[in-house]
Amino acid sequence: MTGRLTVLRTGPLALLQDTGRTGHAADGVGRSGAADRASAARANALLGNDSGAAVLECTLGGLQVRAETDLVVAVAGAPAPVEVDKEPVPHATRFDLRAGQTLRMRAPRTGLRTYLAVAGGFAVPAVLGSRSTDTLSGIGPPPVAAGDVLPVGASDEPPPSTVPDAEIPADGPVTLRVRFGPRDDWFTDPSALTTGEWTVSPRSNRVGLRLQRTDPDAPGLIRAVEGELPSEGMALGSVQIPPGGEPVLFLADHPLTGGYPVVAVVLDADVDRAAQLRPGQRLAFRAS
Amino acid sequence: MQPAGDRALLIDTSDLNAVLALTDHLSAALSAGELAGVEDLVPAARTVLVRLAADADLDATADALRDLVGVVGAGTARGDGAPSDALVIPVRYDGPDLDDVAELTGLGRDGVIRAHTGTPWRAAFVGFAPGFAYLAGGDPALAVPRRAEPRTSLPAGSVALAGEFSAVYPRESPGGWQLIGTTDLGMWDVTVEPPATIQPGRWVRFVDVADGGSR
């Protein structure tokens, strides 16, 4: 049994995402995938889906969809209020969305990205082994838009698996753990990164968080080495320092290689929280 | 070698040849199942980034890599000097920057074409865009700077030069390299496996279409 879901409207950005593409670095293709992997996994787990099932990643909510067939769905990630035919449903639970019913997702009060999973997963065609939209390379399904009818895969409604709550950062400063290097020696004082607070710029996206000094008088990252760094591979969570000195924290759609030195890399376990930070939100880095 | 966070290791090498040798060696080890926990390799101009799977042990993988890296040492890339399976790329040398390159190199138009087709190139790494392979090891006389003003859009199949590298733009994109020609050979197709025509390590030979491709 397969199903269908019609998109009536989206918020600022709605993308299909799964666990991303692996093994295509030699083609110049990055991993992409859900920006907050833990929340996407939780939405799938609530439905007993395979962890690699495609989900809808909604930035700042705003989604409205209508079931064309009887579906079972779950929402996790940034706690956006959700209603089915104007009846509120609790966050991070599984619930029925029957044929003809409309689900409305409002903007979350905290966090940035909310994940809508459907039992059986969204069954759009995979590209290079993944249903993720890579916003940097343009590979994968196009962004979801009003009028789209999304196919849903078969499901025998397995029991939910237990997955710990994904941690959505509240308003206010958030601390991310980093490991210094690999190019901390390119800066006179790399510890400037872990001193004071940074603010997430509105120019942030799935490629990376752009960071500005919350207090303009706080120390900046000053180059100790002149000249160009030959392009090198970039890890997820890398904090790259362009010539202007304002860090970029690489998220799911980051480029495979980059030519600016990486002063530190956010620990893998903290990247999901980084992906939930809202423009204007403050963060601090702590050496780990 | 040093960690890049807790899920990747960055290996520094001396030069592009060392990157090629190391990538060959690590790819072979990976295919042979000798590097459990390694998800993929990202070679670049002077480095190889080794990305690990979520459940991999960083320190154990680093130890295993150190042993492998030690074996490679200053060895040369496998297949050096024997590009019998080189990919042949037919080129129309009609690029808008051909005259500039002819002047910058002092080779003249025919000299540029002779130099570009005269020696094999080898894909060192991919980057910038899917399927965009940095081809190295060509005639050093062709080294030219990037254009002062990058183009906002250039056509797929543009054959270009910058620094010590040559490349073919796989898709329409912006770009700052010097365009010397055009090829109809597809560089990127997501419906085939692998989608990138040129993978790291691949030998490439350019031939002049106007010359009947006889070179």
XYZ file of C-alpha atoms in Angstrom:
503
model
C 0.000 0.000 0.000
C 1.452 3.356 -0.950
C 0.146 6.843 -0.331
C 0.178 10.439 -1.399
C 0.423 13.815 0.275
C -0.346 17.172 -1.367
C 1.658 20.237 -0.354
C -0.674 23.237 0.052
C 1.957 25.718 1.155
C 5.440 25.844 2.646
C 7.274 28.186 4.973
C 10.608 29.789 4.006
C 12.133 26.443 2.969
C 10.894 22.849 2.866
C 13.294 20.162 1.624
C 13.299 16.407 1.377
C 16.215 15.009 3.362
C 17.508 11.650 4.497
C 20.849 10.526 5.924
C 22.635 11.886 2.843
C 25.019 10.598 0.166
C 28.128 8.725 1.120
C 30.896 7.441 -1.105
C 30.624 10.206 -3.711
C 33.512 12.394 -2.572
C 35.455 11.225 -5.653
C 32.667 12.709 -7.796
C 32.855 16.016 -5.963
C 29.552 15.413 -4.216
C 29.112 16.136 -0.509
C 26.983 14.265 1.964
C 24.072 16.697 2.466
C 21.193 15.042 4.423
C 19.131 16.333 7.340
C 20.879 19.293 8.981
C 19.760 18.065 12.436
C 20.338 14.345 11.972
C 19.165 13.420 15.474
C 15.751 15.058 15.031
C 15.195 13.488 11.619
C 16.124 10.101 13.089
C 13.688 10.657 15.942
C 10.814 11.484 13.584
C 11.515 8.266 11.666
C 11.917 6.210 14.831
C 8.515 7.308 16.127
C 7.045 5.589 13.051
C 9.314 2.559 13.083
C 10.737 3.769 9.761
C 14.180 2.839 8.564
C 16.562 5.555 9.815
C 17.394 6.374 6.189
C 13.775 7.141 5.197
C 13.252 10.544 3.583
C 11.569 13.218 5.721
C 10.514 16.817 5.137
C 12.862 19.369 6.705
C 10.841 22.535 7.352
C 12.745 25.721 8.182
C 10.692 27.956 10.509
C 7.558 25.836 10.025
C 4.855 27.273 7.775
C 3.986 23.932 6.152
C 0.463 22.904 5.152
C -0.177 19.475 3.655
C -3.263 17.415 2.854
C -3.297 13.622 2.975
C -4.702 12.040 -0.194
C -4.599 8.603 1.423
C -4.665 7.462 5.058
C -1.220 8.139 6.507
C 0.579 7.914 9.835
C 2.940 10.808 10.507
C 5.267 12.172 13.197
C 6.905 15.534 13.804
C 10.200 16.085 15.645
C 12.948 18.698 15.878
C 12.178 22.344 16.538
C 8.861 22.222 18.473
C 6.532 23.849 15.941
C 2.847 23.793 16.950
C 1.015 21.338 14.680
C -2.721 20.989 14.059
C -4.690 18.388 12.152
C -7.933 19.953 10.920
C -7.380 22.662 13.571
C -6.986 20.139 16.410
C -3.554 20.481 18.087
C -1.405 17.365 18.206
C 1.459 16.904 20.691
C 5.046 17.286 19.494
C 7.187 14.183 18.966
C 4.326 11.691 18.826
C 2.914 9.575 15.992
C -0.613 10.336 14.831
C -3.038 9.541 12.022
C -3.474 11.880 9.085
C -6.484 10.453 7.270
C -7.322 10.989 3.631
C -8.649 14.549 3.220
C -7.265 15.822 6.520
C -4.977 18.858 6.551
C -1.883 19.227 8.714
C -0.782 22.758 9.545
C 2.621 23.497 11.062
C 3.223 26.933 12.601
C 6.620 28.518 13.243
C 8.544 26.976 16.158
C 9.132 29.169 19.226
C 12.644 27.765 19.636
C 14.894 26.005 17.184
C 14.871 26.363 13.422
C 14.185 23.068 11.667
C 11.182 20.779 12.176
C 11.003 17.318 10.619
C 7.812 15.747 9.281
C 8.120 12.005 8.772
C 5.512 9.723 7.271
C 5.244 5.981 7.813
C 6.909 4.391 4.782
C 8.970 7.502 4.053
C 8.658 9.951 1.163
C 9.220 7.859 -1.959
C 10.563 10.415 -4.437
C 13.256 9.014 -6.761
C 16.715 8.794 -5.193
C 19.621 10.597 -6.861
C 23.034 8.968 -6.327
C 21.576 6.811 -3.606
C 19.883 9.555 -1.602
C 16.652 11.588 -1.548
C 18.428 14.580 -0.014
C 18.352 17.996 -1.632
C 21.891 19.374 -1.667
C 21.352 23.134 -1.816
C 25.012 23.772 -2.705
C 25.341 21.470 -5.734
C 21.662 21.329 -6.718
C 21.717 17.522 -6.638
C 18.605 15.712 -5.443
C 14.904 16.579 -5.504
C 13.978 20.239 -6.049
C 12.773 22.210 -3.003
C 9.215 21.241 -2.088
C 6.597 23.742 -3.305
C 2.851 24.305 -3.074
C 1.047 21.964 -5.468
C 3.590 19.162 -5.187
C 2.116 15.715 -4.665
C 4.634 13.635 -2.712
C 4.546 9.843 -3.004
C 4.719 7.856 0.228
C 6.328 4.428 0.438
C 4.747 1.227 1.623
C 4.572 0.639 5.369
C 3.317 -2.201 7.508
C 3.229 0.212 10.460
C 5.971 -1.359 12.539
C 6.156 -0.414 16.225
C 8.096 2.727 17.040
C 11.697 2.283 18.076
C 12.980 4.252 21.018
C 15.313 7.104 20.285
C 16.413 9.664 22.841
C 14.954 13.143 22.624
C 16.867 15.322 20.217
C 18.057 18.388 22.092
C 16.645 21.634 20.718
C 18.474 24.686 22.023
C 16.283 27.155 23.882
C 16.503 30.865 23.234
C 19.629 32.469 24.596
C 23.273 31.519 24.426
C 24.187 27.980 23.454
C 27.553 26.326 24.006
C 29.141 24.152 21.325
C 32.197 22.009 22.020
C 35.114 22.273 19.572
C 38.426 20.605 18.950
C 41.096 23.075 17.815
C 42.809 22.536 14.477
C 43.685 21.507 11.893
C 44.848 25.071 11.078
C 44.773 26.787 14.474
C 48.461 27.568 13.941
C 47.429 30.007 11.191
C 46.131 32.421 13.860
C 47.935 34.594 16.390
C 45.453 33.616 19.109
C 43.091 30.777 18.183
C 41.554 30.892 21.665
C 39.766 34.086 20.570
C 37.205 31.621 19.160
C 36.405 30.270 22.630
C 36.431 33.735 24.216
C 33.150 35.620 24.516
C 30.037 35.128 22.414
C 29.126 35.002 18.742
C 25.799 35.812 17.061
C 24.263 33.802 14.201
C 23.940 36.003 11.101
C 20.743 36.031 9.010
C 22.926 35.054 6.029
C 23.233 31.550 7.468
C 21.847 28.533 5.618
C 22.352 24.781 5.208
C 25.873 25.368 3.894
C 26.904 27.025 7.127
C 26.229 29.341 10.020
C 27.840 32.721 9.516
C 28.907 34.181 12.826
C 29.464 37.744 13.974
C 30.892 39.068 17.222
C 28.097 39.806 19.707
C 30.389 42.397 21.284
C 32.322 44.158 18.512
C 35.169 44.865 20.955
C 35.748 41.173 21.685
C 38.982 39.752 20.251
C 38.900 38.627 16.623
C 40.771 35.845 14.861
C 43.922 37.400 13.438
C 45.981 35.602 10.826
C 49.532 34.701 11.852
C 50.300 33.254 8.404
C 50.092 35.363 5.267
C 49.236 33.921 1.895
C 46.788 31.388 0.595
C 46.028 27.981 2.010
C 45.901 25.423 -0.822
C 42.316 24.121 -0.949
C 41.791 21.197 1.401
C 39.031 18.825 2.472
C 36.487 20.197 4.933
C 34.865 18.173 7.716
C 31.280 18.699 8.884
C 31.342 21.214 11.747
C 34.515 22.949 10.533
C 34.840 26.562 11.671
C 36.457 28.263 8.702
C 37.844 31.794 8.965
C 37.563 33.825 5.730
C 39.719 36.959 5.288
C 37.051 39.158 6.902
C 37.535 37.247 10.165
C 33.900 36.224 10.626
C 33.687 32.457 11.153
C 31.587 30.105 9.041
C 30.478 26.901 10.788
C 29.934 24.271 8.099
C 26.622 22.367 8.141
C 25.160 19.546 6.000
C 25.593 21.154 2.544
C 29.139 22.450 3.127
C 31.604 22.355 0.204
C 33.881 19.318 0.050
C 36.976 21.510 -0.074
C 37.747 25.042 0.987
C 40.612 27.492 0.753
C 40.365 29.278 4.105
C 41.957 27.907 7.274
C 39.837 25.959 9.765
C 40.629 27.096 13.307
C 38.543 24.395 15.030
C 35.871 21.782 14.351
C 32.627 21.387 16.320
C 32.282 17.912 17.838
C 30.006 15.674 15.786
C 27.531 15.299 18.649
C 27.038 19.101 18.797
C 26.519 19.721 15.062
C 22.803 18.883 15.281
C 22.287 21.590 17.906
C 24.247 24.028 15.756
C 21.800 23.308 12.912
C 18.910 24.416 15.144
C 20.354 27.858 15.963
C 18.241 30.758 14.759
C 19.494 33.955 13.147
C 20.251 36.396 15.963
C 20.827 33.637 18.494
C 24.060 33.757 20.516
C 26.556 30.963 20.937
C 29.857 30.293 22.638
C 32.523 27.732 21.769
C 34.204 25.652 24.429
C 37.428 23.720 23.884
C 36.948 19.998 24.400
C 48.353 13.872 10.374
C 46.011 15.682 12.700
C 42.373 15.439 13.727
C 39.785 17.681 12.078
C 37.211 17.395 14.848
C 36.272 13.943 16.133
C 35.111 12.405 12.826
C 37.917 13.234 10.404
C 41.703 13.196 10.060
C 43.708 15.535 7.832
C 46.928 14.169 6.348
C 49.438 16.769 5.148
C 51.732 15.835 2.264
C 54.609 17.539 0.489
C 53.015 18.065 -2.907
C 50.433 16.973 -5.453
C 52.387 13.845 -6.427
C 52.393 12.723 -2.801
C 48.621 13.318 -2.657
C 48.146 11.120 -5.727
C 50.340 8.361 -4.304
C 48.628 8.500 -0.928
C 45.132 8.557 -2.443
C 45.987 5.522 -4.613
C 47.289 3.682 -1.596
C 44.424 4.542 0.750
C 41.779 3.824 -1.924
C 43.279 0.381 -2.473
C 43.333 -0.279 1.284
C 39.742 0.926 1.543
C 38.623 -1.377 -1.297
C 40.440 -4.271 0.362
C 38.496 -3.633 3.565
C 41.639 -2.680 5.503
C 40.341 0.628 6.805
C 37.242 -0.160 8.823
C 35.422 2.971 9.896
C 36.634 5.137 7.010
C 33.692 6.586 5.092
C 35.517 8.380 2.311
C 38.605 10.290 1.214
C 38.770 13.909 0.102
C 42.098 14.498 -1.668
C 43.087 18.106 -2.366
C 46.168 20.055 -3.474
C 48.467 19.132 -0.562
C 46.276 17.080 1.765
C 43.962 14.099 2.049
C 41.008 14.395 4.424
C 39.855 11.033 5.767
C 36.225 11.108 6.896
C 35.117 8.520 9.422
C 31.810 6.780 9.982
C 29.790 7.723 13.056
C 30.836 4.637 15.033
C 34.538 4.712 14.113
C 37.291 5.033 16.716
C 39.346 8.121 15.853
C 42.547 7.033 17.604
C 42.494 3.454 16.274
C 41.842 4.717 12.735
C 44.667 7.250 13.102
C 47.055 4.443 14.111
C 45.994 2.294 11.150
C 46.432 5.259 8.798
C 49.877 6.087 10.203
C 51.048 2.575 9.310
C 49.710 2.916 5.768
C 51.073 6.439 5.290
C 54.512 5.227 6.407
C 54.515 2.618 3.649
C 53.779 5.195 0.951
C 56.589 7.515 2.030
C 57.916 9.488 -0.889
C 56.755 6.903 -3.422
C 55.433 7.905 -6.777
C 51.859 7.579 -7.916
C 50.888 4.205 -9.330
C 50.652 4.100 -13.111
C 53.107 6.972 -13.531
C 54.218 7.243 -17.129
C 51.859 4.542 -18.359
C 48.539 6.209 -19.125
C 47.402 3.466 -21.495
C 43.789 3.834 -20.333
C 43.788 7.635 -20.589
C 40.424 9.250 -21.264
C 40.558 11.020 -24.617
C 38.846 14.427 -24.615
C 38.266 15.953 -28.065
C 38.548 19.747 -27.876
C 37.636 22.598 -30.216
C 40.284 25.186 -29.340
C 37.941 28.148 -29.698
C 37.899 29.516 -26.131
C 37.435 33.267 -25.567
C 40.693 33.426 -23.561
C 42.868 31.495 -26.033
C 44.521 34.677 -27.340
C 45.197 35.908 -23.799
C 46.746 32.570 -22.863
C 48.795 32.584 -26.072
C 50.174 35.983 -25.073
C 50.620 35.233 -21.336
C 52.608 32.074 -22.070
C 54.409 33.446 -25.111
C 53.535 30.210 -26.903
C 51.155 31.605 -29.517
C 47.793 29.974 -30.296
C 49.269 26.913 -31.994
C 51.859 26.560 -29.260
C 49.165 26.550 -26.560
C 47.232 23.855 -28.421
C 50.403 21.810 -28.943
C 51.325 22.083 -25.253
C 47.807 21.240 -24.052
C 47.528 18.162 -26.286
C 51.196 17.198 -26.075
C 51.385 15.703 -22.584
C 48.921 13.582 -20.585
C 47.220 15.089 -17.535
C 46.125 13.333 -14.389
C 43.111 14.089 -12.211
C 44.498 15.008 -8.815
C 41.284 15.804 -6.997
C 37.749 17.077 -7.475
C 36.263 20.187 -5.958
C 34.501 23.476 -6.690
C 31.525 21.635 -8.240
C 30.391 18.032 -8.760
C 32.540 16.412 -11.444
C 35.033 19.298 -11.588
C 38.405 17.530 -11.671
C 41.686 19.384 -11.172
C 43.992 17.951 -13.860
C 47.693 18.215 -13.070
C 51.020 17.169 -14.531
C 50.601 18.941 -17.863
C 53.137 21.129 -19.647
C 54.423 23.660 -17.057
C 54.669 26.274 -19.820
C 50.855 26.511 -19.661
C 50.748 27.893 -16.095
C 48.608 31.062 -16.193
C 46.835 33.080 -13.507
C 43.057 33.085 -13.175
C 41.154 35.845 -14.927
C 41.066 39.099 -12.960
C 37.280 39.132 -13.319
C 35.550 35.746 -12.961
C 32.688 35.104 -15.387
C 29.248 34.870 -13.814
C 28.269 32.121 -16.244
C 30.139 29.908 -18.658
C 28.950 26.923 -20.670
C 29.272 23.246 -19.750
C 32.197 21.626 -21.550
C 34.456 24.696 -21.298
C 38.095 23.580 -21.271
C 40.117 25.815 -19.000
C 43.498 26.592 -17.434
C 44.494 28.121 -14.086
C 47.761 27.840 -12.200
C 49.268 24.407 -12.724
C 45.851 22.911 -13.510
C 43.545 22.262 -16.452
C 39.864 21.346 -16.110
C 36.604 20.859 -17.972
C 33.581 22.630 -16.466
C 31.009 19.821 -16.059
C 27.968 22.082 -15.971
C 27.075 25.676 -16.685
C 28.480 27.649 -13.773
C 30.363 30.781 -12.771
C 34.126 30.504 -13.089
C 37.394 32.399 -13.123
C 39.617 30.101 -15.149
C 41.009 30.953 -18.609
C 38.848 29.309 -21.285
C 40.830 27.872 -24.179
C 38.318 25.505 -25.772
C 35.176 23.432 -25.674
C 34.395 19.724 -25.605
C 31.157 17.857 -26.282
C 32.243 14.965 -24.070
C 29.918 14.836 -21.065
C 31.628 15.248 -17.703
C 28.648 14.706 -15.437
C 25.579 12.458 -15.521
C 23.707 11.647 -12.313
C 21.973 8.714 -13.998
C 25.198 6.743 -14.418
C 27.564 5.311 -11.836
C 29.926 6.959 -11.195
C 28.357 10.257 -12.304
C 31.691 12.062 -12.705
C 33.479 11.057 -15.934
C 36.868 11.959 -14.430
C 37.652 10.511 -11.002
C 40.805 11.275 -8.996
C 43.760 9.346 -10.399
C 42.321 9.152 -13.935
C 44.674 9.942 -16.807
C 43.389 12.322 -19.443
C 44.636 13.250 -22.899
C 43.279 16.225 -24.845
C 43.121 16.012 -28.640
C 42.472 18.807 -31.140
C 39.270 18.223 -33.122
C 40.626 20.467 -35.910
C 43.539 18.093 -36.150
C 41.231 15.162 -36.846
C 41.850 13.884 -33.333
C 44.884 12.090 -34.682
C 47.296 13.128 -31.979
